[in-house]
Amino acid sequence: EAAREILERVEERGDNRLGVEAMGLLDAYGIPMPDGEIVDAPEDARAVAEGIDGDVVMKIVSPDILHKSDIGGVEVGVADDEVEDAYETLITRARNYQPDANLLGVQVQEMADLDAGTETIVGMNRDPQFGPLMMFGLGGIFVEVLEDTTFRVAPVSETEAREMTEEIKTAPLLRGARGRDAADIDGIVETIQRLSQLVADFPAIMEFDINPLVATPDGVAAVDIRLTVD
Ligand code: ADP
Ligand code: MG
């Protein structure tokens, strides 16, 4: 129900592309994510940051800016007393990039533990021939340089989801290479299945990318999302 409302709101907005304002969709499907909120005033950003332990990440929220770091739209490791300045900086950068961009606000988000975690990507594309194709791979440089990704037609069973985590070339990194602890592979498998269910429930979702889904030994967290609806 919550998911349906979110998608209806987008339709009313007359926009078919969503960024982190779609996090609620993931929440509705029980996918873990860092604490966070979208605000539209610097004071509110500060208040949210003060309610979150440690530094925060701040991101511009706009359907016109879906590759946020490309325009300096992501500030990582922001302390509480820097939040209001960072808010203004993000808005200024967005305005400079595209003066008429539809700015929905700024997301203030808890930091994910990237040191203990591995950045993975889970995505979906509707293929005209095969239908919805779920994608899994490692994030960051791995996806760009190695194109180390794997695909299954949705709905994806638990066995298939597990195969996806095992068959990428960089799978040993998830299992714990070089003295690192293994990532929560069960959490990844569960997330792939839940997203596959989301895709089955909402044929209007044409494609999405969760990049990164951070996988630590303790669990997974969806840190960023973009999606396109029909
Ligand atoms: P975009 O992909 O639109 O540039 P992201 O939200 O993915 O924006 O942020 C860019 C990068 O910043 C991520 O790939 C990740 O490395 C880092 N990052 C973003 N959010 C967090 C977070 N909550 N905790 C830790 N690192 C983050
Ligand atoms: Mg991203």
Short mmCIF file of N, CA, C and O in Angstrom, two decimals, residues 2-96:
data_model
loop_
_atom_site.label_atom_id
_atom_site.label_comp_id
_atom_site.label_asym_id
_atom_site.label_seq_id
_atom_site.Cartn_x
_atom_site.Cartn_y
_atom_site.Cartn_z
N ALA A 2 1.82 1.28 0.92
CA ALA A 2 2.74 2.42 0.99
C ALA A 2 3.47 2.56 -0.34
O ALA A 2 3.63 3.67 -0.86
N ALA A 3 3.84 1.43 -0.90
CA ALA A 3 4.57 1.43 -2.17
C ALA A 3 3.71 2.02 -3.27
O ALA A 3 4.16 2.84 -4.08
N ARG A 4 2.43 1.62 -3.28
CA ARG A 4 1.51 2.12 -4.31
C ARG A 4 1.38 3.64 -4.23
O ARG A 4 1.41 4.33 -5.24
N GLU A 5 1.28 4.14 -2.99
CA GLU A 5 1.14 5.59 -2.81
C GLU A 5 2.35 6.34 -3.35
O GLU A 5 2.21 7.38 -3.98
N ILE A 6 3.52 5.80 -3.09
CA ILE A 6 4.74 6.47 -3.55
C ILE A 6 4.73 6.56 -5.08
O ILE A 6 5.01 7.61 -5.65
N LEU A 7 4.37 5.49 -5.72
CA LEU A 7 4.36 5.48 -7.19
C LEU A 7 3.28 6.41 -7.74
O LEU A 7 3.48 7.05 -8.78
N GLU A 8 2.15 6.49 -7.04
CA GLU A 8 1.09 7.40 -7.50
C GLU A 8 1.53 8.86 -7.40
O GLU A 8 1.23 9.67 -8.26
N ARG A 9 2.24 9.16 -6.33
CA ARG A 9 2.73 10.53 -6.15
C ARG A 9 3.66 10.94 -7.29
O ARG A 9 3.63 12.06 -7.76
N VAL A 10 4.47 10.00 -7.74
CA VAL A 10 5.38 10.30 -8.85
C VAL A 10 4.58 10.59 -10.11
O VAL A 10 4.90 11.51 -10.86
N GLU A 11 3.56 9.80 -10.33
CA GLU A 11 2.74 9.98 -11.52
C GLU A 11 2.14 11.38 -11.53
O GLU A 11 2.15 12.06 -12.54
N GLU A 12 1.64 11.80 -10.33
CA GLU A 12 1.06 13.13 -10.23
C GLU A 12 2.09 14.21 -10.54
O GLU A 12 1.77 15.25 -11.10
N ARG A 13 3.32 13.94 -10.17
CA ARG A 13 4.38 14.91 -10.38
C ARG A 13 4.71 15.01 -11.87
O ARG A 13 5.36 15.93 -12.31
N GLY A 14 4.24 14.05 -12.64
CA GLY A 14 4.47 14.07 -14.07
C GLY A 14 5.91 13.75 -14.43
O GLY A 14 6.43 14.19 -15.43
N ASP A 15 6.54 12.98 -13.56
CA ASP A 15 7.95 12.65 -13.78
C ASP A 15 8.08 11.15 -13.73
O ASP A 15 7.44 10.51 -12.92
N ASN A 16 8.90 10.58 -14.59
CA ASN A 16 9.00 9.12 -14.55
C ASN A 16 10.32 8.64 -13.98
O ASN A 16 10.62 7.46 -14.01
N ARG A 17 11.12 9.58 -13.47
CA ARG A 17 12.40 9.19 -12.88
C ARG A 17 12.45 9.57 -11.42
O ARG A 17 12.08 10.68 -11.05
N LEU A 18 12.89 8.64 -10.60
CA LEU A 18 12.97 8.90 -9.17
C LEU A 18 14.37 8.60 -8.65
O LEU A 18 15.03 7.69 -9.14
N GLY A 19 14.75 9.34 -7.62
CA GLY A 19 16.00 9.08 -6.93
C GLY A 19 15.71 8.59 -5.52
O GLY A 19 14.79 7.80 -5.31
N VAL A 20 16.47 9.10 -4.57
CA VAL A 20 16.36 8.59 -3.19
C VAL A 20 15.00 8.85 -2.55
O VAL A 20 14.70 8.29 -1.50
N GLU A 21 14.16 9.69 -3.18
CA GLU A 21 12.80 9.87 -2.64
C GLU A 21 12.01 8.57 -2.78
O GLU A 21 10.91 8.43 -2.23
N ALA A 22 12.57 7.60 -3.51
CA ALA A 22 11.91 6.29 -3.66
C ALA A 22 12.34 5.30 -2.59
O ALA A 22 11.93 4.13 -2.61
N MET A 23 13.16 5.76 -1.64
CA MET A 23 13.62 4.84 -0.59
C MET A 23 12.44 4.18 0.14
O MET A 23 12.55 3.05 0.61
N GLY A 24 11.32 4.90 0.23
CA GLY A 24 10.14 4.37 0.88
C GLY A 24 9.64 3.07 0.25
O GLY A 24 9.07 2.21 0.93
N LEU A 25 9.85 2.95 -1.05
CA LEU A 25 9.47 1.71 -1.74
C LEU A 25 10.26 0.53 -1.18
O LEU A 25 9.71 -0.56 -0.96
N LEU A 26 11.54 0.77 -0.97
CA LEU A 26 12.41 -0.30 -0.46
C LEU A 26 12.01 -0.63 0.98
O LEU A 26 11.97 -1.80 1.38
N ASP A 27 11.71 0.42 1.74
CA ASP A 27 11.30 0.23 3.12
C ASP A 27 10.03 -0.64 3.16
O ASP A 27 9.92 -1.56 3.98
N ALA A 28 9.10 -0.35 2.25
CA ALA A 28 7.84 -1.09 2.20
C ALA A 28 8.08 -2.58 1.92
O ALA A 28 7.26 -3.42 2.27
N TYR A 29 9.18 -2.88 1.27
CA TYR A 29 9.50 -4.28 0.97
C TYR A 29 10.52 -4.87 1.94
O TYR A 29 11.12 -5.92 1.68
N GLY A 30 10.72 -4.17 3.06
CA GLY A 30 11.56 -4.72 4.13
C GLY A 30 13.03 -4.77 3.80
O GLY A 30 13.77 -5.59 4.37
N ILE A 31 13.46 -3.90 2.91
CA ILE A 31 14.89 -3.88 2.58
C ILE A 31 15.59 -2.89 3.51
O ILE A 31 15.17 -1.73 3.61
N PRO A 32 16.61 -3.36 4.22
CA PRO A 32 17.27 -2.49 5.21
C PRO A 32 17.98 -1.31 4.54
O PRO A 32 18.49 -1.45 3.42
N MET A 33 17.99 -0.20 5.23
CA MET A 33 18.68 0.99 4.71
C MET A 33 19.15 1.83 5.89
O MET A 33 18.61 1.70 6.99
N PRO A 34 20.14 2.70 5.66
CA PRO A 34 20.56 3.59 6.75
C PRO A 34 19.41 4.51 7.12
O PRO A 34 18.56 4.81 6.28
N ASP A 35 19.39 4.97 8.36
CA ASP A 35 18.42 5.98 8.78
C ASP A 35 18.59 7.21 7.92
O ASP A 35 19.72 7.53 7.53
N GLY A 36 17.51 7.90 7.68
CA GLY A 36 17.66 9.14 6.92
C GLY A 36 16.33 9.77 6.64
O GLY A 36 15.28 9.16 6.85
N GLU A 37 16.40 11.00 6.20
CA GLU A 37 15.18 11.75 5.92
C GLU A 37 15.48 12.79 4.85
O GLU A 37 16.61 13.27 4.75
N ILE A 38 14.43 13.16 4.09
CA ILE A 38 14.58 14.23 3.12
C ILE A 38 13.97 15.49 3.71
O ILE A 38 12.83 15.46 4.20
N VAL A 39 14.73 16.57 3.68
CA VAL A 39 14.26 17.84 4.26
C VAL A 39 14.39 18.94 3.23
O VAL A 39 15.11 18.79 2.23
N ASP A 40 13.70 20.08 3.48
CA ASP A 40 13.82 21.18 2.52
C ASP A 40 14.22 22.49 3.17
O ASP A 40 13.92 23.56 2.67
N ALA A 41 14.88 22.39 4.32
CA ALA A 41 15.42 23.59 4.97
C ALA A 41 16.66 23.20 5.76
O ALA A 41 16.71 22.11 6.34
N PRO A 42 17.67 24.10 5.80
CA PRO A 42 18.92 23.80 6.50
C PRO A 42 18.71 23.45 7.97
O PRO A 42 19.35 22.53 8.49
N GLU A 43 17.80 24.16 8.64
CA GLU A 43 17.56 23.89 10.07
C GLU A 43 17.02 22.48 10.27
O GLU A 43 17.35 21.80 11.24
N ASP A 44 16.16 22.07 9.35
CA ASP A 44 15.60 20.72 9.45
C ASP A 44 16.68 19.68 9.21
O ASP A 44 16.69 18.61 9.84
N ALA A 45 17.60 19.98 8.31
CA ALA A 45 18.71 19.06 8.03
C ALA A 45 19.53 18.86 9.30
O ALA A 45 19.90 17.75 9.68
N ARG A 46 19.80 19.97 9.98
CA ARG A 46 20.56 19.95 11.22
C ARG A 46 19.85 19.10 12.27
O ARG A 46 20.47 18.27 12.95
N ALA A 47 18.55 19.29 12.38
CA ALA A 47 17.78 18.55 13.38
C ALA A 47 17.84 17.04 13.10
O ALA A 47 18.01 16.24 14.02
N VAL A 48 17.74 16.67 11.84
CA VAL A 48 17.82 15.25 11.50
C VAL A 48 19.21 14.70 11.83
O VAL A 48 19.35 13.63 12.42
N ALA A 49 20.23 15.48 11.47
CA ALA A 49 21.62 15.04 11.71
C ALA A 49 21.88 14.84 13.20
O ALA A 49 22.57 13.91 13.60
N GLU A 50 21.30 15.72 14.02
CA GLU A 50 21.51 15.60 15.47
C GLU A 50 20.85 14.35 16.04
O GLU A 50 21.26 13.84 17.07
N GLY A 51 19.84 13.87 15.33
CA GLY A 51 19.18 12.65 15.77
C GLY A 51 19.87 11.38 15.30
O GLY A 51 19.44 10.28 15.63
N ILE A 52 20.93 11.54 14.52
CA ILE A 52 21.66 10.39 13.98
C ILE A 52 23.04 10.34 14.63
O ILE A 52 23.70 11.38 14.74
N ASP A 53 23.46 9.17 15.08
CA ASP A 53 24.77 9.03 15.71
C ASP A 53 25.89 9.29 14.69
O ASP A 53 25.84 8.79 13.58
N GLY A 54 26.87 10.06 15.09
CA GLY A 54 28.04 10.27 14.25
C GLY A 54 27.78 11.22 13.10
O GLY A 54 26.75 11.89 13.04
N ASP A 55 28.75 11.28 12.16
CA ASP A 55 28.62 12.14 10.99
C ASP A 55 27.51 11.60 10.09
O ASP A 55 27.06 10.46 10.24
N VAL A 56 27.10 12.44 9.15
CA VAL A 56 26.05 12.02 8.21
C VAL A 56 26.53 12.21 6.77
O VAL A 56 27.56 12.84 6.51
N VAL A 57 25.76 11.66 5.84
CA VAL A 57 25.94 11.90 4.42
C VAL A 57 24.78 12.78 3.97
O VAL A 57 23.65 12.58 4.42
N MET A 58 25.06 13.76 3.12
CA MET A 58 23.99 14.62 2.61
C MET A 58 23.98 14.56 1.08
O MET A 58 25.03 14.61 0.45
N LYS A 59 22.77 14.46 0.51
CA LYS A 59 22.63 14.28 -0.94
C LYS A 59 21.54 15.17 -1.49
O LYS A 59 20.48 15.29 -0.88
N ILE A 60 21.80 15.74 -2.64
CA ILE A 60 20.76 16.51 -3.32
C ILE A 60 19.67 15.55 -3.80
O ILE A 60 19.97 14.43 -4.22
N VAL A 61 18.42 15.96 -3.67
CA VAL A 61 17.30 15.12 -4.11
C VAL A 61 16.56 15.83 -5.23
O VAL A 61 15.91 16.86 -5.01
N SER A 62 16.70 15.30 -6.44
CA SER A 62 16.06 15.91 -7.60
C SER A 62 15.89 14.88 -8.70
O SER A 62 16.84 14.16 -9.03
N PRO A 63 14.70 14.82 -9.29
CA PRO A 63 14.50 13.90 -10.42
C PRO A 63 15.36 14.29 -11.62
O PRO A 63 15.55 13.49 -12.54
N ASP A 64 15.89 15.52 -11.61
CA ASP A 64 16.74 15.97 -12.72
C ASP A 64 18.21 15.68 -12.49
O ASP A 64 19.04 15.91 -13.36
N ILE A 65 18.54 15.19 -11.29
CA ILE A 65 19.95 14.92 -10.97
C ILE A 65 20.03 13.52 -10.37
O ILE A 65 19.97 13.36 -9.15
N LEU A 66 20.14 12.53 -11.21
CA LEU A 66 20.13 11.16 -10.69
C LEU A 66 21.54 10.61 -10.51
O LEU A 66 21.73 9.58 -9.88
N HIS A 67 22.52 11.30 -11.09
CA HIS A 67 23.92 10.92 -10.83
C HIS A 67 24.50 12.03 -9.96
O HIS A 67 25.15 12.95 -10.44
N LYS A 68 24.22 11.91 -8.68
CA LYS A 68 24.42 13.02 -7.77
C LYS A 68 25.88 13.43 -7.61
O LYS A 68 26.21 14.60 -7.65
N SER A 69 26.77 12.43 -7.44
CA SER A 69 28.17 12.83 -7.19
C SER A 69 28.81 13.48 -8.41
O SER A 69 29.74 14.26 -8.25
N ASP A 70 28.30 13.20 -9.60
CA ASP A 70 28.84 13.85 -10.81
C ASP A 70 28.78 15.37 -10.71
O ASP A 70 29.61 16.06 -11.32
N ILE A 71 27.81 15.90 -9.98
CA ILE A 71 27.70 17.36 -9.90
C ILE A 71 28.05 17.87 -8.50
O ILE A 71 27.73 18.99 -8.13
N GLY A 72 28.73 17.03 -7.72
CA GLY A 72 29.07 17.43 -6.35
C GLY A 72 27.86 17.41 -5.44
O GLY A 72 27.78 18.17 -4.47
N GLY A 73 26.91 16.54 -5.75
CA GLY A 73 25.67 16.50 -5.01
C GLY A 73 25.65 15.53 -3.84
O GLY A 73 24.58 15.25 -3.28
N VAL A 74 26.82 15.01 -3.46
CA VAL A 74 26.91 14.12 -2.29
C VAL A 74 28.05 14.60 -1.40
O VAL A 74 29.17 14.77 -1.86
N GLU A 75 27.75 14.86 -0.13
CA GLU A 75 28.78 15.22 0.85
C GLU A 75 28.82 14.12 1.91
O GLU A 75 27.82 13.87 2.59
N VAL A 76 29.97 13.46 2.01
CA VAL A 76 30.12 12.34 2.93
C VAL A 76 30.85 12.83 4.18
O VAL A 76 31.72 13.69 4.11
N GLY A 77 30.47 12.30 5.34
CA GLY A 77 31.19 12.62 6.58
C GLY A 77 30.97 14.04 7.06
O GLY A 77 31.91 14.75 7.39
N VAL A 78 29.73 14.46 7.10
CA VAL A 78 29.40 15.82 7.53
C VAL A 78 29.08 15.81 9.03
O VAL A 78 28.22 15.05 9.50
N ALA A 79 29.80 16.65 9.79
CA ALA A 79 29.55 16.77 11.24
C ALA A 79 28.32 17.65 11.47
O ALA A 79 27.96 18.47 10.60
N ASP A 80 27.68 17.50 12.63
CA ASP A 80 26.45 18.23 12.93
C ASP A 80 26.57 19.74 12.66
O ASP A 80 25.67 20.34 12.06
N ASP A 81 27.71 20.35 13.08
CA ASP A 81 27.81 21.80 12.94
C ASP A 81 28.18 22.24 11.51
O ASP A 81 28.34 23.43 11.26
N GLU A 82 28.34 21.28 10.62
CA GLU A 82 28.62 21.62 9.22
C GLU A 82 27.40 21.43 8.33
O GLU A 82 27.42 21.74 7.14
N VAL A 83 26.33 20.90 8.94
CA VAL A 83 25.18 20.45 8.14
C VAL A 83 24.49 21.60 7.40
O VAL A 83 24.15 21.49 6.23
N GLU A 84 24.32 22.74 8.10
CA GLU A 84 23.58 23.83 7.46
C GLU A 84 24.35 24.41 6.27
O GLU A 84 23.77 24.68 5.22
N ASP A 85 25.68 24.56 6.44
CA ASP A 85 26.50 25.02 5.32
C ASP A 85 26.46 24.03 4.16
O ASP A 85 26.36 24.42 3.00
N ALA A 86 26.56 22.76 4.51
CA ALA A 86 26.56 21.72 3.47
C ALA A 86 25.24 21.75 2.69
O ALA A 86 25.22 21.57 1.47
N TYR A 87 24.16 22.01 3.41
CA TYR A 87 22.85 22.10 2.75
C TYR A 87 22.88 23.18 1.67
O TYR A 87 22.52 22.94 0.51
N GLU A 88 23.37 24.36 2.05
CA GLU A 88 23.41 25.48 1.09
C GLU A 88 24.34 25.15 -0.08
O GLU A 88 24.04 25.48 -1.22
N THR A 89 25.47 24.53 0.24
CA THR A 89 26.42 24.18 -0.81
C THR A 89 25.79 23.24 -1.83
O THR A 89 25.94 23.43 -3.05
N LEU A 90 25.07 22.24 -1.36
CA LEU A 90 24.45 21.28 -2.27
C LEU A 90 23.42 21.95 -3.17
O LEU A 90 23.36 21.69 -4.38
N ILE A 91 22.61 22.83 -2.56
CA ILE A 91 21.59 23.53 -3.36
C ILE A 91 22.25 24.42 -4.40
O ILE A 91 21.83 24.46 -5.57
N THR A 92 23.31 25.12 -4.00
CA THR A 92 24.01 26.01 -4.93
C THR A 92 24.59 25.22 -6.11
O THR A 92 24.45 25.62 -7.27
N ARG A 93 25.22 24.11 -5.81
CA ARG A 93 25.79 23.29 -6.87
C ARG A 93 24.72 22.80 -7.84
O ARG A 93 24.92 22.80 -9.05
N ALA A 94 23.61 22.41 -7.29
CA ALA A 94 22.52 21.91 -8.14
C ALA A 94 21.99 23.02 -9.03
O ALA A 94 21.75 22.81 -10.23
N ARG A 95 21.83 24.21 -8.45
CA ARG A 95 21.34 25.36 -9.23
C ARG A 95 22.33 25.74 -10.33
O ARG A 95 21.93 26.08 -11.44
N ASN A 96 23.61 25.69 -9.99
CA ASN A 96 24.63 26.01 -11.00
C ASN A 96 24.61 25.01 -12.14
O ASN A 96 24.82 25.35 -13.29
#
